[in-house]
Amino acid sequence: MQTKTVINPFESALKNFDLAADVIHLEDNIRNHIRLPERELTVHFPVRLDSGNIISVTGFRVQHSTARGPGKGGIRYHPDVNIDEVRALASWMTWKCAVVGIPFGGAKGGVVIDPKKMSIGELERVTRRFTSEIAFMIGPDKDIPAPDVYTNSQTMAWMMDTYSMISGRTVLGVVTGKPISVGGSQGRNEATAQGTIFTIEKAARKLGIDLNGARVAVQGFGNAGAIAARLIFDLGARIIAVSDSKGGIINLAGLNPTEVSIHKELTGSVVGFKGSDPISNQELLELNCDILIPAALENVITEENAGDIRAKIIAEAANGPVTPEADLILHDKGIFVIPDILANAGGVTVSYFEWVQDNYSFFWKTKDIRNYLREVMDDSFDAVIALSEKHKVHNRTGAYAHAVSKVAEAIRLRGVFP
Ligand code: GLU
């Protein structure tokens, strides 16, 4: 049996940070300071199941940096969540907010549960108790959670309500990604995918690839993957394969992503969709295609399979799908990678718009959100590519160099307390 090396995402995050810190000649004191998160909380709490049994649940909230503003980042529900993964995700939020120039630091949370095995009532009780455990650490001007893997707008409504009950007043701006009727923003649900598609449009134009008829493979069919597939299909691209945690499907003539979503809604997976053939997640990644969108979890493209990737563009809708070792191989092969901290930054960008709207109690139209988002994504893409070309490094190091410089500047200007 082949043993798979376990890759620690926080070590990968630090490797990427160090590459950029070298490129921008970052001074040692700042380098040592921002390698590690500012604040980390681990909580263990009881939750009553529908059966009446009580289980003990572990959760985390990590604030990596608040140098540029309050902490910002999602909460993930997954059985494999661990502190190093949350540290990595929190640091990626710091760099992501800096890349797109929104005034937030980086944070992330995780709860170690298998949400697919829990009822709605159990999920609500987990969410409310977890929120109360981290309540002293979050707040609209302290640290603002949002959805991530296996959490959604309903989760955010429960978090907002719980925090508000504790505070004795309704605090809309404590979380983003809420339903529209309780302070959510137009366009937030599709924001991550929309941002990814805006960056793909820029990359395709740069490389002379016509999106009309381009072959696209999407790994992961959740909020980011399913909506990205639909948006790029609407631009005329051909979705040749998609997958989820249960497996993948392929049809070289093209899949209709809206019909695949309906199938997944009904059956719980994309697998078995009519007119498609089965394919593994691994095979999907190695397909001959123009654009590959990893939209699930970390470490799916490693030094073991990077040499077999045949896409022309990889757009990272997921956080951390490519390891630093794989980056070098992909770069040598001439594959154009749009790194996660740029490609999926549309989500947190519209989270920022939501937070601004909540604080002003004044809500914007869909077209305004879309125009602002496109401007942010286009400008950030140009800045990252310009830096990558200037320093002759791959796009991830260019993106980190851009982000780390901004965070370092904030740290320098703020100075050392006391
Ligand atoms: N979870 C998303 C991300 O990884 C969104 C975070 C947010 O909106 O704060 O970027």
Short mmCIF file of C-alpha atoms and ligand atoms in Angstrom, two decimals:
data_model
loop_
_atom_site.label_atom_id
_atom_site.label_comp_id
_atom_site.label_asym_id
_atom_site.label_seq_id
_atom_site.Cartn_x
_atom_site.Cartn_y
_atom_site.Cartn_z
CA MET A 1 0.00 0.00 0.00
CA GLN A 2 1.24 3.47 -0.86
CA THR A 3 1.69 5.71 2.17
CA LYS A 4 0.74 9.31 1.60
CA THR A 5 2.88 12.01 3.20
CA VAL A 6 0.87 14.23 5.50
CA ILE A 7 1.38 17.86 4.53
CA ASN A 8 0.99 20.43 7.29
CA PRO A 9 -0.73 23.48 5.74
CA PHE A 10 0.81 25.87 8.27
CA GLU A 11 4.30 24.74 7.24
CA SER A 12 3.30 25.35 3.60
CA ALA A 13 1.99 28.81 4.54
CA LEU A 14 5.30 29.63 6.25
CA LYS A 15 7.32 28.41 3.26
CA ASN A 16 5.34 30.71 0.96
CA PHE A 17 5.73 33.59 3.40
CA ASP A 18 9.51 33.05 3.64
CA LEU A 19 9.90 33.04 -0.15
CA ALA A 20 8.19 36.43 -0.34
CA ALA A 21 9.98 37.82 2.71
CA ASP A 22 13.30 37.03 0.97
CA VAL A 23 12.17 38.72 -2.26
CA ILE A 24 11.20 41.96 -0.48
CA HIS A 25 14.19 41.79 1.94
CA LEU A 26 11.90 41.91 4.97
CA GLU A 27 13.67 42.87 8.19
CA ASP A 28 14.11 40.06 10.76
CA ASN A 29 12.07 41.55 13.61
CA ILE A 30 8.93 41.89 11.46
CA ARG A 31 9.57 38.53 9.80
CA ASN A 32 9.75 36.75 13.15
CA HIS A 33 6.71 38.58 14.46
CA ILE A 34 4.27 37.83 11.61
CA ARG A 35 5.28 34.23 11.14
CA LEU A 36 3.13 33.31 14.14
CA PRO A 37 -0.51 34.20 14.92
CA GLU A 38 -1.18 36.99 17.41
CA ARG A 39 -3.82 35.10 19.37
CA GLU A 40 -5.17 31.54 19.43
CA LEU A 41 -8.12 30.08 21.30
CA THR A 42 -9.06 26.40 21.64
CA VAL A 43 -12.41 25.57 23.23
CA HIS A 44 -14.07 22.31 24.30
CA PHE A 45 -17.79 22.42 24.92
CA PRO A 46 -20.77 20.08 25.40
CA VAL A 47 -23.57 19.72 22.86
CA ARG A 48 -26.83 17.84 23.35
CA LEU A 49 -27.70 15.59 20.39
CA ASP A 50 -31.28 14.86 19.31
CA SER A 51 -30.94 11.44 20.98
CA GLY A 52 -30.40 13.15 24.34
CA ASN A 53 -26.73 12.08 24.42
CA ILE A 54 -24.21 14.80 25.15
CA ILE A 55 -20.97 14.99 23.14
CA SER A 56 -17.85 17.06 23.68
CA VAL A 57 -16.88 19.26 20.73
CA THR A 58 -13.57 21.05 20.05
CA GLY A 59 -13.33 24.38 18.23
CA PHE A 60 -10.69 26.99 17.39
CA ARG A 61 -10.48 30.70 16.62
CA VAL A 62 -7.11 32.06 15.54
CA GLN A 63 -6.30 35.72 14.89
CA HIS A 64 -3.19 35.77 12.77
CA SER A 65 -2.81 39.54 12.36
CA THR A 66 -4.75 42.67 13.24
CA ALA A 67 -2.07 45.03 11.95
CA ARG A 68 -4.24 46.36 9.08
CA GLY A 69 -7.62 46.16 10.85
CA PRO A 70 -9.92 43.79 12.75
CA GLY A 71 -9.48 40.04 12.26
CA LYS A 72 -11.52 38.60 9.38
CA GLY A 73 -12.14 35.07 8.19
CA GLY A 74 -14.52 32.16 8.01
CA ILE A 75 -15.51 29.32 10.31
CA ARG A 76 -15.07 25.80 8.96
CA TYR A 77 -17.00 22.71 10.13
CA HIS A 78 -15.06 19.56 9.25
CA PRO A 79 -14.06 16.35 11.06
CA ASP A 80 -10.37 16.86 10.16
CA VAL A 81 -10.01 20.50 11.28
CA ASN A 82 -6.95 21.03 13.49
CA ILE A 83 -5.08 23.99 14.97
CA ASP A 84 -2.35 24.03 12.30
CA GLU A 85 -4.92 24.08 9.52
CA VAL A 86 -6.73 26.98 11.21
CA ARG A 87 -3.40 28.81 11.70
CA ALA A 88 -2.66 28.43 8.00
CA LEU A 89 -6.14 29.56 6.99
CA ALA A 90 -5.91 32.56 9.36
CA SER A 91 -2.58 33.64 7.88
CA TRP A 92 -3.96 33.25 4.35
CA MET A 93 -6.77 35.64 5.35
CA THR A 94 -4.16 38.22 6.44
CA TRP A 95 -2.45 38.02 3.05
CA LYS A 96 -5.74 37.84 1.14
CA CYS A 97 -7.15 41.02 2.73
CA ALA A 98 -3.85 42.78 2.05
CA VAL A 99 -3.73 41.60 -1.60
CA VAL A 100 -7.12 43.15 -2.33
CA GLY A 101 -6.47 46.16 -0.08
CA ILE A 102 -9.43 45.84 2.28
CA PRO A 103 -8.87 47.14 5.84
CA PHE A 104 -8.90 43.84 7.72
CA GLY A 105 -6.38 41.52 9.28
CA GLY A 106 -6.66 37.75 9.13
CA ALA A 107 -8.44 35.22 11.34
CA LYS A 108 -10.09 31.84 10.98
CA GLY A 109 -12.14 29.38 13.00
CA GLY A 110 -12.88 25.71 12.90
CA VAL A 111 -15.13 23.23 14.67
CA VAL A 112 -14.27 19.54 14.67
CA ILE A 113 -17.57 17.93 13.66
CA ASP A 114 -18.94 16.03 10.70
CA PRO A 115 -21.82 18.34 9.74
CA LYS A 116 -23.20 15.82 7.24
CA LYS A 117 -24.02 13.50 10.14
CA MET A 118 -25.84 16.15 12.20
CA SER A 119 -29.44 17.37 12.13
CA ILE A 120 -30.32 21.04 11.66
CA GLY A 121 -31.14 21.31 15.37
CA GLU A 122 -27.77 19.80 16.35
CA LEU A 123 -25.93 22.17 13.99
CA GLU A 124 -27.77 25.13 15.50
CA ARG A 125 -26.82 24.06 19.03
CA VAL A 126 -23.15 23.58 18.01
CA THR A 127 -23.12 26.99 16.34
CA ARG A 128 -24.75 28.84 19.23
CA ARG A 129 -22.53 27.27 21.89
CA PHE A 130 -19.35 27.77 19.83
CA THR A 131 -20.31 31.42 19.27
CA SER A 132 -20.80 31.95 22.98
CA GLU A 133 -17.39 30.33 23.67
CA ILE A 134 -15.57 32.72 21.32
CA ALA A 135 -17.86 35.74 21.93
CA PHE A 136 -15.31 37.68 23.99
CA MET A 137 -12.82 37.49 21.14
CA ILE A 138 -15.07 38.51 18.21
CA GLY A 139 -17.03 41.69 17.46
CA PRO A 140 -17.67 44.09 14.56
CA ASP A 141 -14.51 46.07 15.33
CA LYS A 142 -12.47 43.11 16.69
CA ASP A 143 -12.83 40.00 14.58
CA ILE A 144 -15.60 39.24 12.09
CA PRO A 145 -16.34 35.58 11.18
CA ALA A 146 -17.95 34.42 7.91
CA PRO A 147 -18.88 31.15 6.19
CA ASP A 148 -16.27 28.66 5.01
CA VAL A 149 -16.31 24.92 4.22
CA TYR A 150 -19.67 23.38 5.32
CA THR A 151 -21.01 26.56 6.94
CA ASN A 152 -23.45 28.92 5.22
CA SER A 153 -25.72 31.94 5.59
CA GLN A 154 -27.96 30.08 8.08
CA THR A 155 -24.91 29.39 10.27
CA MET A 156 -24.10 33.11 10.16
CA ALA A 157 -27.69 34.08 11.09
CA TRP A 158 -27.41 31.87 14.21
CA MET A 159 -24.00 33.35 15.06
CA MET A 160 -25.27 36.91 14.66
CA ASP A 161 -28.33 36.14 16.79
CA THR A 162 -26.32 34.46 19.55
CA TYR A 163 -23.80 37.32 19.74
CA SER A 164 -26.69 39.82 19.73
CA MET A 165 -28.51 37.99 22.55
CA ILE A 166 -25.33 38.08 24.65
CA SER A 167 -24.82 41.78 23.86
CA GLY A 168 -28.43 42.81 24.51
CA ARG A 169 -28.76 44.50 21.09
CA THR A 170 -28.74 43.42 17.46
CA VAL A 171 -25.18 43.57 16.10
CA LEU A 172 -25.42 42.94 12.35
CA GLY A 173 -21.73 43.60 11.64
CA VAL A 174 -20.34 40.84 13.88
CA VAL A 175 -20.40 38.29 11.04
CA THR A 176 -20.69 38.49 7.25
CA GLY A 177 -22.21 36.11 4.76
CA LYS A 178 -25.62 36.50 6.43
CA PRO A 179 -28.98 36.08 4.68
CA ILE A 180 -30.14 39.31 2.97
CA SER A 181 -33.07 39.73 5.39
CA VAL A 182 -30.75 40.01 8.41
CA GLY A 183 -28.11 42.40 7.12
CA GLY A 184 -26.56 40.30 4.37
CA SER A 185 -25.31 41.79 1.12
CA GLN A 186 -26.46 41.32 -2.42
CA GLY A 187 -23.91 39.22 -4.28
CA ARG A 188 -22.17 37.74 -1.20
CA ASN A 189 -23.30 34.17 -1.90
CA GLU A 190 -21.69 34.14 -5.35
CA ALA A 191 -18.82 36.49 -4.45
CA THR A 192 -16.03 33.92 -4.08
CA ALA A 193 -16.88 32.28 -7.40
CA GLN A 194 -17.48 35.62 -9.12
CA GLY A 195 -14.10 36.90 -7.99
CA THR A 196 -12.43 33.73 -9.27
CA ILE A 197 -14.11 34.14 -12.66
CA PHE A 198 -13.01 37.79 -12.89
CA THR A 199 -9.39 36.68 -12.36
CA ILE A 200 -9.79 33.87 -14.91
CA GLU A 201 -11.06 36.41 -17.46
CA LYS A 202 -7.95 38.51 -16.86
CA ALA A 203 -5.61 35.50 -17.09
CA ALA A 204 -7.30 34.19 -20.24
CA ARG A 205 -6.96 37.57 -21.92
CA LYS A 206 -3.29 37.73 -20.95
CA LEU A 207 -2.60 34.24 -22.31
CA GLY A 208 -4.76 34.66 -25.42
CA ILE A 209 -7.22 31.92 -24.42
CA ASP A 210 -10.80 32.37 -25.62
CA LEU A 211 -13.19 31.49 -22.79
CA ASN A 212 -15.88 30.75 -25.34
CA GLY A 213 -15.44 27.00 -25.81
CA ALA A 214 -12.60 26.71 -23.25
CA ARG A 215 -12.53 23.32 -21.49
CA VAL A 216 -12.97 23.63 -17.73
CA ALA A 217 -12.63 21.07 -14.91
CA VAL A 218 -13.89 21.91 -11.41
CA GLN A 219 -12.79 19.96 -8.32
CA GLY A 220 -15.28 20.54 -5.48
CA PHE A 221 -18.93 21.37 -6.05
CA GLY A 222 -19.85 23.45 -2.98
CA ASN A 223 -20.54 27.18 -2.80
CA ALA A 224 -17.38 28.16 -4.69
CA GLY A 225 -17.10 25.31 -7.22
CA ALA A 226 -20.74 24.97 -8.26
CA ILE A 227 -21.25 28.71 -8.74
CA ALA A 228 -17.90 29.13 -10.55
CA ALA A 229 -18.95 26.34 -12.93
CA ARG A 230 -22.25 28.09 -13.62
CA LEU A 231 -20.67 31.52 -14.15
CA ILE A 232 -17.99 30.28 -16.54
CA PHE A 233 -20.55 28.14 -18.39
CA ASP A 234 -22.56 31.37 -18.89
CA LEU A 235 -19.45 32.87 -20.53
CA GLY A 236 -19.50 30.06 -23.09
CA ALA A 237 -16.95 27.67 -21.55
CA ARG A 238 -17.43 23.90 -21.70
CA ILE A 239 -17.53 22.20 -18.28
CA ILE A 240 -15.96 18.81 -19.06
CA ALA A 241 -15.71 17.44 -15.50
CA VAL A 242 -16.76 18.23 -11.94
CA SER A 243 -16.37 16.39 -8.64
CA ASP A 244 -17.24 16.43 -4.96
CA SER A 245 -16.09 14.47 -1.91
CA LYS A 246 -17.92 11.35 -3.17
CA GLY A 247 -16.29 11.31 -6.66
CA GLY A 248 -16.38 12.97 -10.05
CA ILE A 249 -18.15 12.93 -13.41
CA ILE A 250 -16.93 13.63 -16.95
CA ASN A 251 -18.57 14.39 -20.28
CA LEU A 252 -16.21 15.80 -22.93
CA ALA A 253 -19.18 17.24 -24.83
CA GLY A 254 -19.94 19.38 -21.76
CA LEU A 255 -22.03 19.26 -18.59
CA ASN A 256 -24.77 21.74 -17.71
CA PRO A 257 -23.78 22.91 -14.19
CA THR A 258 -27.29 23.99 -13.22
CA GLU A 259 -28.61 20.50 -13.99
CA VAL A 260 -25.68 18.96 -12.10
CA SER A 261 -26.55 21.17 -9.08
CA ILE A 262 -30.15 19.93 -9.17
CA HIS A 263 -28.90 16.33 -9.31
CA LYS A 264 -26.61 16.99 -6.33
CA GLU A 265 -29.46 18.59 -4.41
CA LEU A 266 -31.61 15.51 -4.96
CA THR A 267 -29.00 12.77 -4.44
CA GLY A 268 -26.31 14.37 -2.26
CA SER A 269 -23.57 14.12 -4.91
CA VAL A 270 -22.70 14.93 -8.52
CA VAL A 271 -21.97 11.21 -9.03
CA GLY A 272 -24.47 9.39 -11.25
CA PHE A 273 -25.50 12.48 -13.25
CA LYS A 274 -27.20 11.37 -16.50
CA GLY A 275 -25.00 11.26 -19.59
CA SER A 276 -21.76 11.41 -17.60
CA ASP A 277 -19.06 8.84 -16.90
CA PRO A 278 -17.48 8.41 -13.47
CA ILE A 279 -13.99 9.79 -12.82
CA SER A 280 -11.91 10.06 -9.64
CA ASN A 281 -10.90 13.38 -8.09
CA GLN A 282 -7.29 12.55 -8.95
CA GLU A 283 -8.11 11.86 -12.62
CA LEU A 284 -10.07 15.10 -12.83
CA LEU A 285 -7.05 17.12 -11.72
CA GLU A 286 -4.92 15.56 -14.45
CA LEU A 287 -7.38 16.11 -17.32
CA ASN A 288 -6.31 17.77 -20.53
CA CYS A 289 -8.18 21.08 -20.15
CA ASP A 290 -7.70 24.84 -20.44
CA ILE A 291 -8.78 25.82 -16.95
CA LEU A 292 -8.66 23.81 -13.75
CA ILE A 293 -10.53 25.18 -10.74
CA PRO A 294 -9.65 23.43 -7.45
CA ALA A 295 -12.55 24.48 -5.21
CA ALA A 296 -12.42 22.07 -2.29
CA LEU A 297 -9.68 21.58 0.30
CA GLU A 298 -5.92 21.96 0.78
CA ASN A 299 -3.06 19.92 -0.70
CA VAL A 300 -4.72 18.38 -3.75
CA ILE A 301 -1.84 19.27 -6.09
CA THR A 302 1.45 18.14 -4.56
CA GLU A 303 4.90 17.19 -5.85
CA GLU A 304 3.42 13.72 -6.47
CA ASN A 305 0.92 14.79 -9.15
CA ALA A 306 2.04 18.28 -10.23
CA GLY A 307 4.02 16.81 -13.12
CA ASP A 308 0.82 15.25 -14.50
CA ILE A 309 -1.30 18.42 -14.49
CA ARG A 310 -2.20 19.48 -18.05
CA ALA A 311 -4.34 22.59 -17.52
CA LYS A 312 -3.12 25.93 -18.92
CA ILE A 313 -4.59 27.97 -16.05
CA ILE A 314 -5.16 26.86 -12.44
CA ALA A 315 -7.54 29.20 -10.59
CA GLU A 316 -7.52 28.43 -6.86
CA ALA A 317 -11.05 28.92 -5.59
CA ALA A 318 -10.03 26.73 -2.61
CA ASN A 319 -7.56 27.82 0.05
CA GLY A 320 -4.18 26.08 -0.16
CA PRO A 321 -4.87 23.50 -2.91
CA VAL A 322 -1.28 23.60 -4.27
CA THR A 323 1.80 22.91 -2.11
CA PRO A 324 4.97 25.04 -2.38
CA GLU A 325 6.86 22.09 -3.93
CA ALA A 326 4.13 21.64 -6.56
CA ASP A 327 4.31 25.38 -7.35
CA LEU A 328 7.86 25.00 -8.64
CA ILE A 329 6.90 22.10 -10.89
CA LEU A 330 3.84 23.91 -12.28
CA HIS A 331 5.90 27.06 -12.87
CA ASP A 332 8.53 25.05 -14.79
CA LYS A 333 5.77 23.55 -16.92
CA GLY A 334 4.55 27.08 -17.78
CA ILE A 335 1.16 26.62 -16.09
CA PHE A 336 -0.38 29.96 -15.08
CA VAL A 337 -1.49 29.67 -11.45
CA ILE A 338 -3.87 32.29 -10.02
CA PRO A 339 -3.03 31.85 -6.33
CA ASP A 340 -5.75 31.41 -3.68
CA ILE A 341 -5.07 34.68 -1.86
CA LEU A 342 -5.96 36.45 -5.12
CA ALA A 343 -8.30 34.01 -6.90
CA ASN A 344 -10.73 33.46 -4.03
CA ALA A 345 -10.50 36.93 -2.46
CA GLY A 346 -13.88 37.94 -3.94
CA GLY A 347 -15.61 36.31 -0.96
CA VAL A 348 -13.94 38.42 1.69
CA THR A 349 -14.11 41.51 -0.53
CA VAL A 350 -17.92 41.34 -0.62
CA SER A 351 -17.82 40.47 3.11
CA TYR A 352 -16.13 43.83 3.54
CA PHE A 353 -18.90 45.49 1.49
CA GLU A 354 -21.46 43.72 3.71
CA TRP A 355 -19.75 44.95 6.89
CA VAL A 356 -19.65 48.53 5.55
CA GLN A 357 -23.37 48.33 4.66
CA ASP A 358 -24.23 46.93 8.12
CA ASN A 359 -22.29 49.70 9.84
CA TYR A 360 -24.00 52.37 7.73
CA SER A 361 -27.42 50.65 7.71
CA PHE A 362 -27.52 51.52 4.03
CA PHE A 363 -27.64 48.76 1.45
CA TRP A 364 -26.29 48.74 -2.09
CA LYS A 365 -27.66 47.37 -5.35
CA THR A 366 -26.37 44.17 -6.98
CA LYS A 367 -24.87 46.09 -9.89
CA ASP A 368 -22.87 48.35 -7.53
CA ILE A 369 -21.47 45.32 -5.66
CA ARG A 370 -20.54 43.63 -8.92
CA ASN A 371 -18.83 46.73 -10.35
CA TYR A 372 -16.84 47.38 -7.16
CA LEU A 373 -15.85 43.71 -6.98
CA ARG A 374 -14.65 43.65 -10.57
CA GLU A 375 -12.59 46.77 -10.02
CA VAL A 376 -10.97 45.32 -6.88
CA MET A 377 -10.21 41.97 -8.55
CA ASP A 378 -8.87 43.53 -11.77
CA ASP A 379 -6.61 46.00 -9.96
CA SER A 380 -5.31 43.32 -7.56
CA PHE A 381 -4.64 40.92 -10.45
CA ASP A 382 -2.62 43.61 -12.27
CA ALA A 383 -0.63 44.49 -9.14
CA VAL A 384 0.21 40.82 -8.43
CA ILE A 385 1.25 40.03 -12.00
CA ALA A 386 3.35 43.19 -12.23
CA LEU A 387 5.23 42.20 -9.08
CA SER A 388 5.70 38.57 -10.19
CA GLU A 389 7.16 39.79 -13.48
CA LYS A 390 9.34 42.42 -11.81
CA HIS A 391 10.89 39.90 -9.40
CA LYS A 392 10.81 37.01 -11.91
CA VAL A 393 8.98 34.74 -9.45
CA HIS A 394 5.84 32.63 -9.78
CA ASN A 395 2.48 34.30 -9.19
CA ARG A 396 2.09 33.00 -5.64
CA THR A 397 5.34 34.62 -4.53
CA GLY A 398 4.30 37.79 -6.39
CA ALA A 399 0.98 37.82 -4.52
CA TYR A 400 2.65 37.18 -1.15
CA ALA A 401 5.28 39.86 -1.84
CA HIS A 402 2.49 42.35 -2.54
CA ALA A 403 0.58 41.33 0.62
CA VAL A 404 3.50 40.98 3.01
CA SER A 405 4.83 44.44 2.03
CA LYS A 406 1.50 46.02 2.96
CA VAL A 407 1.24 44.22 6.31
CA ALA A 408 4.88 45.01 7.11
CA GLU A 409 4.30 48.67 6.33
CA ALA A 410 1.36 48.77 8.77
CA ILE A 411 3.48 47.11 11.47
CA ARG A 412 6.34 49.58 10.92
CA LEU A 413 4.01 52.59 11.05
CA ARG A 414 2.20 51.42 14.15
CA GLY A 415 5.47 50.78 16.00
CA VAL A 416 5.91 48.71 19.13
CA PHE A 417 3.67 49.01 22.19
CA PRO A 418 4.55 50.03 24.90
N1 GLU B 1 -14.11 31.77 4.02
C1 GLU B 1 -13.86 32.70 2.98
C2 GLU B 1 -12.38 32.75 2.65
O1 GLU B 1 -11.66 31.81 2.90
C3 GLU B 1 -14.46 34.07 3.25
C4 GLU B 1 -13.97 34.76 4.48
C5 GLU B 1 -14.72 36.05 4.81
O2 GLU B 1 -15.58 36.45 4.06
O3 GLU B 1 -14.39 36.62 5.85
O4 GLU B 1 -11.89 33.68 2.06
#
